[in-house]
Amino acid sequence: MKLLYNLNNKLITTRKYFMHYLSIEGKQKLKGYVSISGAKNSALPLLAASLLSKNKINISNVPDVADVKTLLKLLENLGATSKYDKNHVVIDTREVKSACANYDIVRKMRASILTLGPLLARFGHCEVSMPGGCAIGQRPIDLHLKALEKMGAKIELKDGYVLATAEGGLKGATIIFDKVTVTGSENIIMAASLAHGVTKLLNVAKEPEVVQLCEVLENAGVKIDGIGSANLTIVGSYGKLIDMQDFRVIPDRIEAGTYLCAGAITNSKMTITDVIPTHMESITLKLMQMGFGIETTQDTITILPADKILPVDIETSEYPGFPTDMQAQFMALCTQADGTSIIDERLFENRFMHVSELCRMGTNIKLKGHSATVEGNTDLNSADVMATDLRASSALILAAFVATGTTKVHRIYHLDRGYEDLEGKFSKLGANIQRLSE
Ligand code: EPU
């Protein structure tokens, strides 16, 4: 193991400085129950929304993942105080004075851009580092900026920062999003909540995480019409901070979908608990098309083995369509189907980075533009593979469960960004999976 020293020549021993990998034994069956954590992509905008609050908030079911810790750090840098204890966060942003989200934190997590709308709405000015691209694509923020300009903001891009000012506060406006954007919608919903006057938003994202943000803001006294639809009308508070109440983060439909795919690829009977099945219909419908049985209760989903795993065609799209965040996991699953599957990625131009790693395990996947042709009935072998982004990493784990031998998945810091206690949860399901140091 390589030893690392900090600037004072002191040995760094904390876990985060050592690279870890997952060692996974193949040819496994899983069984039992797994509890699903709170949704990362709901917790992040909701924590950013705490900047709009005039009181301290208790948030429960907050996932213990690196992205949440990064955003809490960013909020603390701005002047907030927070306490994280066993999936429970107490956040107090009353003393926030700074409106500058700097590069050091934003570069770690592009969702930091979610502070742009609330900071500008609260202070009338802010500086937020531009997030830049990432492994899955360029990921511009032009739609966030255009919408804020419509609300009267002056935006300048300087030295890698968005410098935004709105003298006298943001004004209500009518905004149509040219493309559906999740964090773009969330940023503008938060900004509109504190704006002067009424904002009409058209072509808003309908993801459950966007809906939860609206519900929490509505509970804080913001009048929002059209929640859950593509068109929202929001009456702003004329710059006054709002009365946010305590709340519980909704379950993570992508973590839940990943565990269902683990049940599917190993053709095991398995139950996920603490979920909202209606949020997951595009995922469970695909699994049923592939021949798996699905049984739901109000808050559980059980997957039952298929007699024969059938090939399937998938096209990613916005909610309620099939989520891009489940594309990589289904690709791993399709390698075990009885025939050829076609997967079309329609949201991100570069979200096929996992293909070359899966191919190292013996898959037969051909890429053409945004489309992947996945041959089924493939015997997978173990290999050393590298995670390239959060969801790509989970596809490699799924493939490892059906490979012969022991697979090592490296660069798992990507996984830690969004999956709580992944190896603990899979171990409880009977998998032989271990986190080891390089
Ligand atoms: N887009 C633009 N301009 C913009 C914003 C987006 O052209 O100003 C484009 C994007 O390039 C992409 C499409 O619009 O082609 C959709 O992107 P979106 O803005 O919806 O993505 P996001 O808000 O940056 C969120 C999730 C992602 C998830 C996508 C799509 C969070 C924190 N992130 O990203 O989650 O893949 O929506 O559903 O909510 C993950 O959790 O691993 C993850 C990447």
Coordinates of C-alpha atoms and ligand atoms in Angstrom, one line a residue:
M1 CA 0.0 0.0 0.0
K2 CA 1.3 3.4 -0.9
L3 CA 1.7 5.8 2.1
L4 CA 0.6 9.4 1.7
Y5 CA 1.8 12.4 3.5
N6 CA 0.2 15.8 3.8
L7 CA 1.9 19.2 3.5
N8 CA 3.2 19.1 7.1
N9 CA 4.8 15.7 6.3
K10 CA 2.2 14.0 8.6
L11 CA 1.1 10.5 7.6
I12 CA -2.5 10.6 6.3
T13 CA -4.3 7.6 7.7
T14 CA -7.9 8.5 7.1
R15 CA -9.9 6.0 5.0
K16 CA -10.7 8.5 2.2
Y17 CA -7.0 8.9 1.1
F18 CA -6.6 5.2 0.3
M19 CA -8.1 3.9 -2.8
H20 CA -10.5 1.1 -2.3
Y21 CA -11.8 -1.6 -4.6
L22 CA -14.6 -4.1 -4.3
S23 CA -13.8 -7.8 -4.6
I24 CA -16.9 -9.7 -5.7
E25 CA -17.2 -13.5 -6.1
G26 CA -19.3 -14.5 -9.1
K27 CA -21.9 -17.2 -9.7
Q28 CA -24.0 -16.0 -6.8
K29 CA -27.6 -16.3 -5.9
L30 CA -29.1 -13.5 -3.7
K31 CA -32.1 -13.8 -1.4
G32 CA -33.9 -11.9 1.3
Y33 CA -34.9 -8.3 1.9
V34 CA -33.0 -5.0 1.4
S35 CA -34.1 -1.7 2.7
I36 CA -33.8 1.2 0.3
S37 CA -32.3 4.5 1.5
G38 CA -33.4 8.1 0.9
A39 CA -33.0 9.5 -2.6
K40 CA -29.7 11.3 -3.2
N41 CA -31.3 13.3 -6.0
S42 CA -34.0 14.5 -3.7
A43 CA -31.8 15.2 -0.7
L44 CA -29.5 17.4 -2.8
P45 CA -32.1 20.0 -4.0
L46 CA -33.8 19.9 -0.6
L47 CA -30.6 20.7 1.2
A48 CA -30.0 23.6 -1.3
A49 CA -33.6 24.8 -0.6
S50 CA -32.7 25.1 3.1
L51 CA -31.0 28.4 2.0
L52 CA -34.5 29.8 1.5
S53 CA -35.6 28.9 5.1
K54 CA -36.0 31.3 8.0
N55 CA -35.7 28.4 10.5
K56 CA -33.7 25.4 11.4
I57 CA -34.9 22.2 9.6
N58 CA -34.8 18.5 10.6
I59 CA -34.6 16.2 7.6
S60 CA -34.9 12.4 8.0
N61 CA -34.1 9.5 5.7
V62 CA -31.1 11.4 4.3
P63 CA -28.8 8.9 2.5
D64 CA -25.3 8.5 4.0
V65 CA -23.5 9.1 0.7
A66 CA -20.6 11.3 -0.3
D67 CA -22.6 13.7 -2.5
V68 CA -24.7 14.7 0.5
K69 CA -21.6 15.3 2.7
T70 CA -20.2 17.4 -0.1
L71 CA -23.2 19.6 -0.3
L72 CA -23.4 19.9 3.5
K73 CA -19.7 21.0 3.4
L74 CA -20.6 23.6 0.8
L75 CA -23.5 25.0 2.9
E76 CA -21.2 25.1 5.9
N77 CA -18.6 27.1 3.9
L78 CA -21.4 29.6 3.2
G79 CA -22.0 29.9 6.9
A80 CA -24.7 27.3 7.6
T81 CA -24.4 24.9 10.6
S82 CA -25.4 21.3 10.2
K83 CA -25.4 18.0 12.1
Y84 CA -25.5 14.6 10.4
D85 CA -26.4 11.7 12.6
K86 CA -27.7 8.3 11.3
N87 CA -29.6 9.5 8.2
H88 CA -30.9 12.6 10.1
V89 CA -29.7 16.1 9.2
V90 CA -30.4 19.3 11.2
I91 CA -29.6 22.2 9.0
D92 CA -29.6 25.9 9.9
T93 CA -28.8 28.4 7.2
R94 CA -29.9 31.6 9.2
E95 CA -26.3 32.8 9.6
V96 CA -25.3 32.3 5.9
K97 CA -23.6 35.6 4.8
S98 CA -21.5 34.4 1.9
A99 CA -23.0 33.9 -1.5
C100 CA -19.9 32.3 -3.1
A101 CA -19.8 28.6 -3.9
N102 CA -16.2 28.1 -4.8
Y103 CA -14.5 25.8 -7.3
D104 CA -12.9 23.5 -4.6
I105 CA -16.3 22.0 -3.7
V106 CA -18.2 22.5 -7.0
R107 CA -15.6 20.5 -8.9
K108 CA -16.3 17.5 -6.6
M109 CA -20.0 17.5 -7.4
R110 CA -21.8 19.2 -10.3
A111 CA -25.1 19.2 -8.3
S112 CA -23.5 22.1 -6.3
I113 CA -25.1 24.2 -9.1
L114 CA -28.3 23.8 -7.1
T115 CA -27.2 26.6 -4.8
L116 CA -27.3 29.1 -7.7
G117 CA -31.1 29.7 -7.7
P118 CA -31.5 29.9 -3.9
L119 CA -28.4 32.1 -3.3
L120 CA -29.4 34.6 -6.0
A121 CA -33.0 34.7 -4.8
R122 CA -31.9 35.3 -1.2
F123 CA -29.0 37.7 -1.6
G124 CA -29.7 39.4 -5.0
H125 CA -26.2 38.4 -6.0
C126 CA -24.0 35.3 -6.0
E127 CA -20.9 33.7 -7.4
V128 CA -21.1 30.0 -8.2
S129 CA -18.3 28.1 -9.8
M130 CA -19.3 26.6 -13.2
P131 CA -19.6 22.8 -12.8
G132 CA -18.1 21.8 -16.2
G133 CA -18.6 18.5 -17.9
C134 CA -18.3 15.0 -16.4
A135 CA -17.8 11.4 -17.5
I136 CA -21.3 11.1 -19.0
G137 CA -21.4 14.3 -21.1
Q138 CA -20.9 18.0 -21.4
R139 CA -23.8 18.8 -19.2
P140 CA -24.3 22.5 -19.9
I141 CA -26.2 24.8 -17.6
D142 CA -27.4 27.3 -20.3
L143 CA -31.1 26.6 -19.5
H144 CA -30.6 27.5 -15.8
L145 CA -28.9 30.7 -16.7
K146 CA -31.4 31.7 -19.4
A147 CA -34.3 31.2 -17.0
L148 CA -32.7 33.4 -14.3
E149 CA -32.0 36.1 -17.0
K150 CA -35.7 36.0 -17.8
M151 CA -36.3 36.7 -14.1
G152 CA -34.2 39.8 -14.4
A153 CA -30.8 38.5 -13.4
K154 CA -27.6 39.8 -15.0
I155 CA -25.2 36.9 -15.6
E156 CA -21.6 37.2 -16.3
L157 CA -19.2 34.2 -16.8
K158 CA -15.8 35.1 -15.5
D159 CA -12.8 33.0 -14.5
G160 CA -14.9 29.8 -14.4
Y161 CA -17.6 31.4 -12.2
V162 CA -21.2 32.4 -12.8
L163 CA -21.5 35.9 -11.4
A164 CA -25.2 36.7 -11.0
T165 CA -26.9 39.8 -9.8
A166 CA -30.5 40.7 -9.5
E167 CA -30.8 44.2 -8.1
G168 CA -34.0 44.6 -6.1
G169 CA -34.5 40.8 -6.3
L170 CA -35.6 38.3 -8.9
K171 CA -38.9 39.1 -10.7
G172 CA -41.6 36.6 -11.6
A173 CA -41.6 35.7 -15.3
T174 CA -43.0 33.2 -17.9
I175 CA -40.3 30.7 -18.7
I176 CA -40.4 27.8 -21.2
F177 CA -37.6 25.2 -20.8
D178 CA -36.4 24.3 -24.3
K179 CA -35.4 20.9 -23.0
V180 CA -36.5 19.1 -19.8
T181 CA -33.9 19.5 -17.2
V182 CA -34.1 18.1 -13.6
T183 CA -31.7 20.4 -11.7
G184 CA -32.6 23.3 -14.1
S185 CA -36.2 23.0 -13.1
E186 CA -35.3 22.7 -9.4
N187 CA -33.0 25.7 -9.5
I188 CA -35.7 27.9 -11.0
I189 CA -38.5 26.5 -8.8
M190 CA -36.4 27.5 -5.7
A191 CA -35.6 30.9 -7.2
A192 CA -39.3 31.6 -8.1
S193 CA -40.3 30.8 -4.5
L194 CA -38.6 33.9 -3.3
A195 CA -39.1 36.1 -6.4
H196 CA -41.2 39.2 -6.6
G197 CA -44.5 38.2 -8.3
V198 CA -45.7 35.2 -10.2
T199 CA -43.6 32.8 -12.2
K200 CA -45.0 30.5 -14.8
L201 CA -42.8 27.5 -15.8
L202 CA -43.5 25.4 -18.8
N203 CA -42.0 22.1 -19.7
V204 CA -40.8 21.5 -16.2
A205 CA -39.2 18.1 -15.2
K206 CA -41.8 15.7 -13.6
E207 CA -39.3 13.5 -11.7
P208 CA -40.5 12.5 -8.2
E209 CA -37.6 14.4 -6.8
V210 CA -38.8 17.6 -8.4
V211 CA -42.3 16.9 -7.1
Q212 CA -41.0 16.4 -3.5
L213 CA -39.1 19.8 -3.7
C214 CA -42.4 21.5 -4.8
E215 CA -44.3 19.8 -1.9
V216 CA -41.7 20.9 0.7
L217 CA -41.9 24.4 -0.6
E218 CA -45.7 24.4 -0.7
N219 CA -45.6 23.2 2.9
A220 CA -43.4 26.2 3.7
G221 CA -46.2 28.5 2.5
V222 CA -45.2 28.9 -1.2
K223 CA -48.3 28.8 -3.4
I224 CA -47.5 26.4 -6.3
D225 CA -50.1 25.2 -8.8
G226 CA -49.6 22.2 -11.1
I227 CA -47.3 20.1 -8.9
G228 CA -46.5 16.9 -10.7
S229 CA -47.3 18.3 -14.1
A230 CA -45.1 20.0 -16.7
N231 CA -46.5 23.4 -16.0
L232 CA -46.2 25.2 -12.7
T233 CA -47.3 28.6 -11.4
I234 CA -45.4 29.8 -8.4
V235 CA -46.2 32.8 -6.3
G236 CA -43.0 34.3 -4.9
S237 CA -42.5 35.6 -1.4
Y238 CA -41.1 39.0 -2.5
G239 CA -37.7 38.2 -1.0
K240 CA -38.9 37.0 2.4
L241 CA -37.4 33.8 3.7
I242 CA -39.9 31.0 4.0
D243 CA -41.1 28.8 6.9
M244 CA -39.7 25.4 6.0
Q245 CA -41.0 22.5 8.0
D246 CA -39.3 19.2 8.9
F247 CA -39.6 16.5 6.3
R248 CA -38.5 13.0 5.2
V249 CA -36.6 12.4 2.0
I250 CA -38.4 10.0 -0.5
P251 CA -36.9 6.6 -1.3
D252 CA -34.2 6.4 -3.9
R253 CA -35.9 4.8 -7.0
I254 CA -32.5 4.4 -8.7
E255 CA -30.9 2.5 -5.8
A256 CA -34.1 0.5 -5.6
G257 CA -33.9 -0.3 -9.4
T258 CA -30.3 -1.3 -9.0
Y259 CA -31.2 -3.9 -6.4
L260 CA -34.1 -5.2 -8.5
C261 CA -31.6 -5.7 -11.4
A262 CA -29.3 -7.6 -9.0
G263 CA -32.2 -9.9 -8.2
A264 CA -32.9 -10.2 -11.9
I265 CA -29.4 -10.9 -13.2
T266 CA -28.9 -13.6 -10.6
N267 CA -32.4 -14.8 -11.3
S268 CA -33.2 -14.8 -7.5
K269 CA -36.2 -14.0 -5.5
M270 CA -35.6 -10.8 -3.5
T271 CA -37.6 -8.1 -1.9
I272 CA -36.8 -4.4 -1.7
T273 CA -38.5 -2.5 1.2
D274 CA -39.2 1.1 2.0
V275 CA -39.9 2.1 -1.6
I276 CA -42.7 3.9 -3.5
P277 CA -43.6 1.4 -6.2
T278 CA -45.5 4.0 -8.3
H279 CA -42.2 5.9 -8.8
M280 CA -40.7 2.8 -10.4
E281 CA -43.2 1.7 -12.9
S282 CA -41.0 2.1 -16.0
I283 CA -38.4 -0.1 -14.3
T284 CA -40.7 -2.8 -13.1
L285 CA -42.6 -2.9 -16.4
K286 CA -39.3 -3.6 -18.2
L287 CA -38.4 -6.3 -15.8
M288 CA -41.8 -7.9 -16.4
Q289 CA -41.3 -7.6 -20.2
M290 CA -38.1 -9.6 -19.6
G291 CA -40.0 -12.4 -18.0
F292 CA -39.6 -11.6 -14.3
G293 CA -42.4 -11.7 -11.8
I294 CA -43.1 -8.5 -9.9
E295 CA -45.2 -8.4 -6.7
T296 CA -45.8 -5.1 -5.0
T297 CA -47.4 -3.9 -1.7
Q298 CA -47.7 -0.3 -0.7
D299 CA -44.0 0.0 0.1
T300 CA -42.3 -3.2 -1.1
I301 CA -41.4 -4.8 -4.4
T302 CA -40.5 -8.5 -4.8
I303 CA -38.8 -9.8 -7.9
L304 CA -39.4 -13.4 -8.8
P305 CA -37.1 -15.5 -11.1
A306 CA -37.9 -15.7 -14.9
D307 CA -38.2 -19.1 -16.6
K308 CA -36.3 -17.6 -19.5
I309 CA -34.8 -14.0 -19.5
L310 CA -36.2 -12.3 -22.6
P311 CA -34.3 -9.6 -24.6
V312 CA -35.8 -6.1 -24.5
D313 CA -35.6 -2.7 -26.3
I314 CA -35.0 0.3 -24.1
E315 CA -35.0 4.0 -24.8
T316 CA -34.1 6.4 -22.0
S317 CA -36.2 9.5 -21.5
E318 CA -37.4 11.9 -18.9
Y319 CA -39.8 10.7 -16.1
P320 CA -42.2 8.9 -16.3
G321 CA -40.1 7.3 -19.1
F322 CA -37.2 4.8 -18.6
P323 CA -34.5 6.6 -16.5
T324 CA -31.0 7.1 -17.9
D325 CA -29.7 6.4 -14.4
M326 CA -30.8 2.7 -14.9
Q327 CA -29.4 2.3 -18.4
A328 CA -26.0 0.8 -17.4
Q329 CA -27.6 -1.7 -15.0
F330 CA -30.1 -3.0 -17.6
M331 CA -27.3 -3.3 -20.1
A332 CA -25.5 -5.7 -17.7
L333 CA -28.8 -7.6 -17.3
C334 CA -29.4 -7.8 -21.0
T335 CA -26.1 -9.8 -21.5
Q336 CA -28.0 -12.7 -19.7
A337 CA -31.1 -12.5 -21.9
D338 CA -32.0 -15.1 -24.4
G339 CA -31.4 -12.9 -27.5
T340 CA -30.3 -9.5 -28.6
S341 CA -31.4 -6.3 -26.9
I342 CA -31.2 -2.7 -28.1
I343 CA -30.5 0.2 -25.7
D344 CA -30.9 3.8 -26.9
E345 CA -29.4 6.5 -24.7
R346 CA -31.3 9.7 -25.4
L347 CA -30.2 12.0 -22.6
F348 CA -26.5 12.0 -22.3
E349 CA -24.1 11.8 -25.3
N350 CA -21.3 9.9 -23.5
R351 CA -23.1 7.6 -21.1
F352 CA -21.7 4.4 -22.5
M353 CA -18.3 4.5 -20.7
H354 CA -19.2 1.2 -18.9
V355 CA -19.4 -0.7 -22.2
S356 CA -15.6 -1.1 -22.6
E357 CA -15.3 -2.3 -19.0
L358 CA -18.2 -4.7 -19.5
C359 CA -16.5 -6.0 -22.6
R360 CA -13.4 -6.8 -20.6
M361 CA -15.7 -9.3 -18.7
G362 CA -16.6 -11.0 -22.0
T363 CA -19.8 -9.2 -23.0
N364 CA -20.6 -8.7 -26.7
I365 CA -21.9 -5.1 -27.0
K366 CA -21.7 -3.0 -30.2
L367 CA -22.1 0.8 -30.1
K368 CA -23.4 2.9 -32.9
G369 CA -24.1 6.6 -32.0
H370 CA -26.4 6.6 -29.1
S371 CA -27.5 3.0 -29.5
A372 CA -26.0 -0.2 -28.0
T373 CA -26.7 -3.7 -29.3
V374 CA -26.3 -6.1 -26.5
E375 CA -26.0 -9.8 -27.3
G376 CA -27.5 -12.1 -24.7
N377 CA -26.6 -15.6 -23.5
T378 CA -23.1 -14.4 -22.7
D379 CA -20.8 -16.2 -20.3
L380 CA -19.0 -13.6 -18.3
N381 CA -15.6 -13.9 -16.8
S382 CA -14.0 -12.1 -13.9
A383 CA -11.6 -9.2 -14.5
D384 CA -10.1 -6.1 -13.0
V385 CA -12.5 -3.3 -14.1
M386 CA -12.8 0.4 -13.4
A387 CA -15.8 2.4 -12.4
T388 CA -16.2 5.5 -14.6
D389 CA -19.3 7.1 -13.1
L390 CA -21.8 6.4 -10.4
R391 CA -24.3 4.2 -12.3
A392 CA -21.6 2.6 -14.5
S393 CA -20.0 1.3 -11.3
S394 CA -23.2 -0.5 -10.3
A395 CA -23.5 -2.2 -13.7
L396 CA -20.0 -3.7 -13.2
I397 CA -21.1 -5.1 -9.8
L398 CA -24.2 -6.7 -11.3
A399 CA -22.0 -8.3 -14.1
A400 CA -19.6 -9.5 -11.4
F401 CA -22.4 -11.5 -9.7
V402 CA -22.8 -13.7 -12.7
A403 CA -19.2 -14.0 -13.8
T404 CA -16.9 -16.9 -13.2
G405 CA -14.2 -16.1 -10.6
T406 CA -13.6 -13.0 -8.5
T407 CA -14.0 -9.5 -10.1
K408 CA -12.3 -6.5 -8.7
V409 CA -14.1 -3.2 -9.3
H410 CA -11.7 -0.2 -8.9
R411 CA -12.3 3.5 -8.4
I412 CA -15.3 2.9 -6.3
Y413 CA -15.4 6.4 -5.0
H414 CA -17.9 6.9 -7.8
L415 CA -20.2 4.4 -6.1
D416 CA -19.8 6.0 -2.7
R417 CA -21.2 9.2 -4.2
G418 CA -24.6 7.7 -4.4
Y419 CA -25.0 4.2 -2.9
E420 CA -25.3 3.9 0.9
D421 CA -23.6 0.9 2.5
L422 CA -23.6 -1.0 -0.8
E423 CA -21.4 -3.9 0.3
G424 CA -23.2 -4.2 3.6
K425 CA -26.6 -4.4 1.8
F426 CA -25.4 -6.9 -0.7
S427 CA -23.7 -9.0 2.0
K428 CA -27.0 -9.2 3.8
L429 CA -28.6 -10.6 0.6
G430 CA -26.0 -13.3 0.6
A431 CA -23.4 -11.9 -1.8
N432 CA -19.7 -12.4 -1.2
I433 CA -18.5 -8.8 -1.7
Q434 CA -15.7 -7.1 0.2
R435 CA -14.2 -3.6 0.2
L436 CA -10.4 -3.8 0.2
S437 CA -7.5 -1.4 0.0
E438 CA -5.3 -1.3 -3.2
Ligands
EPU1 N1 -29.3 20.2 -20.5 C1 -28.9 21.3 -21.3 N2 -28.8 22.5 -20.8 C2 -29.0 22.7 -19.4 C3 -29.3 21.6 -18.6 C4 -29.5 20.4 -19.2 O1 -28.8 21.1 -22.6 O2 -28.9 23.8 -19.0 C5 -29.4 18.9 -21.1 C6 -28.3 17.9 -20.6 O3 -27.1 18.0 -21.3 C7 -29.0 16.5 -20.8 C8 -30.5 16.9 -20.6 O4 -30.6 18.3 -20.7 O5 -28.9 16.1 -22.2 C9 -31.0 16.5 -19.2 O6 -30.1 16.9 -18.2 P1 -30.6 17.3 -16.8 O7 -30.4 18.8 -16.6 O8 -32.0 16.9 -16.5 O9 -29.6 16.5 -15.8 P2 -29.1 17.0 -14.4 O10 -30.2 17.8 -13.8 O11 -27.8 17.6 -14.5 C10 -30.1 15.0 -13.0 C11 -29.6 14.0 -12.1 C12 -28.8 13.0 -12.9 C13 -29.7 12.3 -13.9 C14 -30.3 13.4 -14.8 C15 -31.4 12.9 -15.8 C16 -29.4 15.2 -10.0 C17 -28.5 15.8 -9.0 N3 -28.8 14.6 -11.1 O12 -29.0 15.7 -13.6 O13 -28.4 12.0 -12.0 O14 -29.0 11.5 -14.7 O15 -31.0 14.4 -14.0 O16 -32.4 12.3 -15.2 O17 -30.6 15.2 -9.8 C18 -26.9 10.4 -11.0 O18 -27.6 10.4 -10.0 O19 -26.0 9.5 -11.2 C19 -27.2 11.4 -12.1 C20 -26.3 11.6 -13.0

